[in-house]
PDB file of C-alpha atoms in Angstrom:
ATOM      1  CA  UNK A   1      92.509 -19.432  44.276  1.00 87.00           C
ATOM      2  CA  UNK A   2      95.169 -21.659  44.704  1.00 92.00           C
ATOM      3  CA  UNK A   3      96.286 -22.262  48.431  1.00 96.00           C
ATOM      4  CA  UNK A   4     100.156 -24.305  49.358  1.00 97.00           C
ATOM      5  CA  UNK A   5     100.270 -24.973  52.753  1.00 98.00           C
ATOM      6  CA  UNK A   6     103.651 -26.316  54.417  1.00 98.00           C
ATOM      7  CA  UNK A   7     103.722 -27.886  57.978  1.00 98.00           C
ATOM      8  CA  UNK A   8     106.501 -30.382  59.686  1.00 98.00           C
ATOM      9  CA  UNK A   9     109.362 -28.673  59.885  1.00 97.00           C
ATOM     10  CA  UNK A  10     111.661 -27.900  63.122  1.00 97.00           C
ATOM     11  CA  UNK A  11     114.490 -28.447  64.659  1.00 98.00           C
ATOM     12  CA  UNK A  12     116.952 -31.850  64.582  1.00 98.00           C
ATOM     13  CA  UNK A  13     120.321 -33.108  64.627  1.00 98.00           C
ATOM     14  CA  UNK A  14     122.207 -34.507  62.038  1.00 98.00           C
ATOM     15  CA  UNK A  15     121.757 -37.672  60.976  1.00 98.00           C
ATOM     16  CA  UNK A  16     118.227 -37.505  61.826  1.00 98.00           C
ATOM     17  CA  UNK A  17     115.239 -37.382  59.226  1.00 98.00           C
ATOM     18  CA  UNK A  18     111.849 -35.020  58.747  1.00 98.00           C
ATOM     19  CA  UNK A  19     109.089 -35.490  56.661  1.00 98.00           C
ATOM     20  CA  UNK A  20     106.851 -31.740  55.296  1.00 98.00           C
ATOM     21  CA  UNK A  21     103.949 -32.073  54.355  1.00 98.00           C
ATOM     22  CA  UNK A  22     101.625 -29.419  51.741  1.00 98.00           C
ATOM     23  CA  UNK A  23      98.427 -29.066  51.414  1.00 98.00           C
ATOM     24  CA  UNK A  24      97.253 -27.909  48.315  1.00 96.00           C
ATOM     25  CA  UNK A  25      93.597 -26.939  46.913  1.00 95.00           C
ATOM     26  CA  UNK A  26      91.572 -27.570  44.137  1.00 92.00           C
ATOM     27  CA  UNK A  27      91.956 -30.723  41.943  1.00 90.00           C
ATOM     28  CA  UNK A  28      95.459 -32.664  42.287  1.00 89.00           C
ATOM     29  CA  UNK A  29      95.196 -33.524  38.587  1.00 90.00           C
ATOM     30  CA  UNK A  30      95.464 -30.305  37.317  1.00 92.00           C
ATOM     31  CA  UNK A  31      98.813 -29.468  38.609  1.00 93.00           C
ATOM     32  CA  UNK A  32     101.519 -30.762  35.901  1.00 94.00           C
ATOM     33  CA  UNK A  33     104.322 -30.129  38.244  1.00 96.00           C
ATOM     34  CA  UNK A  34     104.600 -30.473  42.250  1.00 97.00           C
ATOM     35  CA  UNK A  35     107.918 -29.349  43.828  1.00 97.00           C
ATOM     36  CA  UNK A  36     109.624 -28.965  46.710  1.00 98.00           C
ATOM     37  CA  UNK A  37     112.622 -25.535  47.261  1.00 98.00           C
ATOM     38  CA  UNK A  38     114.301 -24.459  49.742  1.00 98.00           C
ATOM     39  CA  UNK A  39     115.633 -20.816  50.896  1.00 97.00           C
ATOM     40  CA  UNK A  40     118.634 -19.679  52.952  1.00 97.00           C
ATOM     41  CA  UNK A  41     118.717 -16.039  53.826  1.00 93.00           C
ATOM     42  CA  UNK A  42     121.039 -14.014  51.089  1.00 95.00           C
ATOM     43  CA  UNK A  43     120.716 -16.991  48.444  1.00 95.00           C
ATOM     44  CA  UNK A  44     118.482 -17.565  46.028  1.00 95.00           C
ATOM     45  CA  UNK A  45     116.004 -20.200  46.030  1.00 95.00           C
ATOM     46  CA  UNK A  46     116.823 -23.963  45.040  1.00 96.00           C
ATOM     47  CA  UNK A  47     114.508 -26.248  43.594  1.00 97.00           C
ATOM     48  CA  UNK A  48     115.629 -29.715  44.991  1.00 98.00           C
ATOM     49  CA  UNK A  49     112.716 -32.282  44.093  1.00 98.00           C
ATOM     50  CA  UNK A  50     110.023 -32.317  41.852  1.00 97.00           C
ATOM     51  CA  UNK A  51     106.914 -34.577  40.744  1.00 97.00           C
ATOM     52  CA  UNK A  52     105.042 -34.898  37.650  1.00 95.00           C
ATOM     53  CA  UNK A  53     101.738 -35.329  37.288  1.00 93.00           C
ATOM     54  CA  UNK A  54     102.227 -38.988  36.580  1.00 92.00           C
ATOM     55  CA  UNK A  55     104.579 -39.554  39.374  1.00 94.00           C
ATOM     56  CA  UNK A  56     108.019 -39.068  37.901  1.00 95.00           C
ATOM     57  CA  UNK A  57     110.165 -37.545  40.205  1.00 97.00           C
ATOM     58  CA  UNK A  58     113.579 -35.792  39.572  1.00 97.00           C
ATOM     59  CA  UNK A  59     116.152 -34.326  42.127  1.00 97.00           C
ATOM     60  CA  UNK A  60     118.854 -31.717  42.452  1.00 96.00           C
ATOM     61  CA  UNK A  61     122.708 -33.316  43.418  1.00 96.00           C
ATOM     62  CA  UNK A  62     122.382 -31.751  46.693  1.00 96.00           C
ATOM     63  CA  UNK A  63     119.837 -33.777  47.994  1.00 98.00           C
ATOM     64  CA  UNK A  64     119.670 -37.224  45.578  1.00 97.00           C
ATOM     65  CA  UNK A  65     119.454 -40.148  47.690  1.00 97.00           C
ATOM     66  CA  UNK A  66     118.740 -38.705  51.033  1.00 98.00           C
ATOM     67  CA  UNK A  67     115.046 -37.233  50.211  1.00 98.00           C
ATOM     68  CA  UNK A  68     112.167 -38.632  49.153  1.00 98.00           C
ATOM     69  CA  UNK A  69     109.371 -36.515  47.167  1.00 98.00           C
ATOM     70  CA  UNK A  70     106.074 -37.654  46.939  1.00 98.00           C
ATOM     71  CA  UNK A  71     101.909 -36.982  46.294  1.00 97.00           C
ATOM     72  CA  UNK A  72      99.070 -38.366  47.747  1.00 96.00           C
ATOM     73  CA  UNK A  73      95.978 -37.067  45.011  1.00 94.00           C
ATOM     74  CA  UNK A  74      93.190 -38.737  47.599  1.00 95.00           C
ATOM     75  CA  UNK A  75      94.334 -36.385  50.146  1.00 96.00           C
ATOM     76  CA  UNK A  76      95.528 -33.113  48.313  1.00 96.00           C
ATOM     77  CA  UNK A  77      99.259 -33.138  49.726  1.00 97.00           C
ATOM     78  CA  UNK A  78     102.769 -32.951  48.574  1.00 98.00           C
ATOM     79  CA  UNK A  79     105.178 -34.448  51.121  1.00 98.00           C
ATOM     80  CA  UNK A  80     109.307 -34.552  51.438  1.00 98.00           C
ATOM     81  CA  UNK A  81     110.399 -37.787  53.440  1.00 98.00           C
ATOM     82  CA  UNK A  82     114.002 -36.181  54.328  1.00 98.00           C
ATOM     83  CA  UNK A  83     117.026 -38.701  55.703  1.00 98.00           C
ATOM     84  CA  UNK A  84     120.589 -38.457  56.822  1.00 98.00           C
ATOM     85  CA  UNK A  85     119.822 -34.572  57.885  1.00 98.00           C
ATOM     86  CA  UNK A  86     122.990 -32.472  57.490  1.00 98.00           C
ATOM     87  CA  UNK A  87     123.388 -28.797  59.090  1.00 97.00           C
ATOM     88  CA  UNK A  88     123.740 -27.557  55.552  1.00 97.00           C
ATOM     89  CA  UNK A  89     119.991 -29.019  54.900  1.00 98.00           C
ATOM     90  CA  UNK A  90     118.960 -25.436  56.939  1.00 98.00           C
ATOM     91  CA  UNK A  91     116.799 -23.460  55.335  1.00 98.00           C
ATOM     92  CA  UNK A  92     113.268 -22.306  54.570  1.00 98.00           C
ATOM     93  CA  UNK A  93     111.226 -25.010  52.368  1.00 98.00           C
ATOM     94  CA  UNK A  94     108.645 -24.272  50.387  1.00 98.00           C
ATOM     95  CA  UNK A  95     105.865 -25.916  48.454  1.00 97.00           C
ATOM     96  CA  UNK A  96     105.737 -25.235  44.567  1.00 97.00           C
ATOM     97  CA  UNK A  97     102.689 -25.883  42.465  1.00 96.00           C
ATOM     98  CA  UNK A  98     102.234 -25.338  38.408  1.00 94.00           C
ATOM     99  CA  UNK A  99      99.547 -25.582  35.927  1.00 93.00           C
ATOM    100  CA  UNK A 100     101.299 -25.354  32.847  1.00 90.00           C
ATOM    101  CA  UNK A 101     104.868 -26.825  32.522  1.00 86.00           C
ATOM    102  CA  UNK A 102     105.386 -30.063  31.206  1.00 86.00           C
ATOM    103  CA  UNK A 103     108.937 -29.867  31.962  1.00 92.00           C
ATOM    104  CA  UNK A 104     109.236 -30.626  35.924  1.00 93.00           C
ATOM    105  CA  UNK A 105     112.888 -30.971  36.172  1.00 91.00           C
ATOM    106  CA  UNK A 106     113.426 -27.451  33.738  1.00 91.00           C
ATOM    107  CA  UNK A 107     111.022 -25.705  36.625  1.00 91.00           C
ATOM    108  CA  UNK A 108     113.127 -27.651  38.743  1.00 91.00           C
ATOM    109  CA  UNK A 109     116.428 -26.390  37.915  1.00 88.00           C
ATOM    110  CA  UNK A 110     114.986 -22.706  37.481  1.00 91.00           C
ATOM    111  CA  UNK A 111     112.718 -22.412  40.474  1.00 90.00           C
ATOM    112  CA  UNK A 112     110.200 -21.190  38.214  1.00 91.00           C
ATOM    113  CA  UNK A 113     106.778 -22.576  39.665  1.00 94.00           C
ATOM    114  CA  UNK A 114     103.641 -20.460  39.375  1.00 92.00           C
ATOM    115  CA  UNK A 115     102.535 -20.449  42.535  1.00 95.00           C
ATOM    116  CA  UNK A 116     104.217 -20.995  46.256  1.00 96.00           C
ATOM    117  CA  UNK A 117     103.786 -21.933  50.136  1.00 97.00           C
ATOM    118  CA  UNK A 118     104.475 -19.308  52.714  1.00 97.00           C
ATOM    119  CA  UNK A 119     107.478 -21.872  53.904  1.00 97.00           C
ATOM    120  CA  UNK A 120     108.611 -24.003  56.926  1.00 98.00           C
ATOM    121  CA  UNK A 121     111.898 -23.763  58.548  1.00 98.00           C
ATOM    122  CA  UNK A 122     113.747 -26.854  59.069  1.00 98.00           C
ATOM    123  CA  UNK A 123     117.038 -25.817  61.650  1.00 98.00           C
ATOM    124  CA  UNK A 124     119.821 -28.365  61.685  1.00 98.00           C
ATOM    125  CA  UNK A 125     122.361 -28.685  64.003  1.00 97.00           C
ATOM    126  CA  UNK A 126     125.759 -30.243  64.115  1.00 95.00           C
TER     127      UNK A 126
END
């Protein structure tokens, strides 16, 4: 059974930076795409960085430059080094895991990942 666990988020200024962190079972080499979403009530949900199992990485325009995805395979987890906060940055992020895509950046753009976190809220104020 897979299992996505978020944890770090909260509550900053602008300006300021967070890093989430997900836990993730079974064997890190399996998953062919790691991602990162996020969720504001009455929207639908944005994929806005993504990791391959080889490392490549790809980001939405929203948040290029300013976040950071990456994977640690030793230690099963998925983090999101996030800079230069803005208030529009609020939302719920979640943790996105698939076995089978070889296109990250398509699953990406879609928010079409197999499997998800339960979310952490990240609240940022002006």
């Amino acid at each position: 059974q897979v299992q996505l666990t978020e944890s770090g988020g909260g509550s900053v200024q602008a300006g300021e930076s967070l890093r989430l962190s997900c836990k993730f079972s079974g064997n890190a080499y399996l998953y062919t795409c790691m991602a990162w979403l996020r969720q504001v009530p009455g929207q639908e949900r944005e994929g806005i960085a993504t990791i391959d199992r080889d490392g490549g990485t790809s980001y939405s325009d929203s948040v290029k430059g300013r976040f950071t995805i990456s994977k640690d395979n030793a230690k099963n987890t998925l983090y999101l080094q996030m800079n230069q906060l803005k208030p529009e940055d609020t939302a719920t992020y979640y943790c996105g895991a698939d076995f089978h895509g070889t296109n990250c950046h398509k699953l990406m753009t879609f928010s079409d990942f197999g499997y998800y976190g339960h979310g952490t809220q990240v609240t940022i104020s002006a």
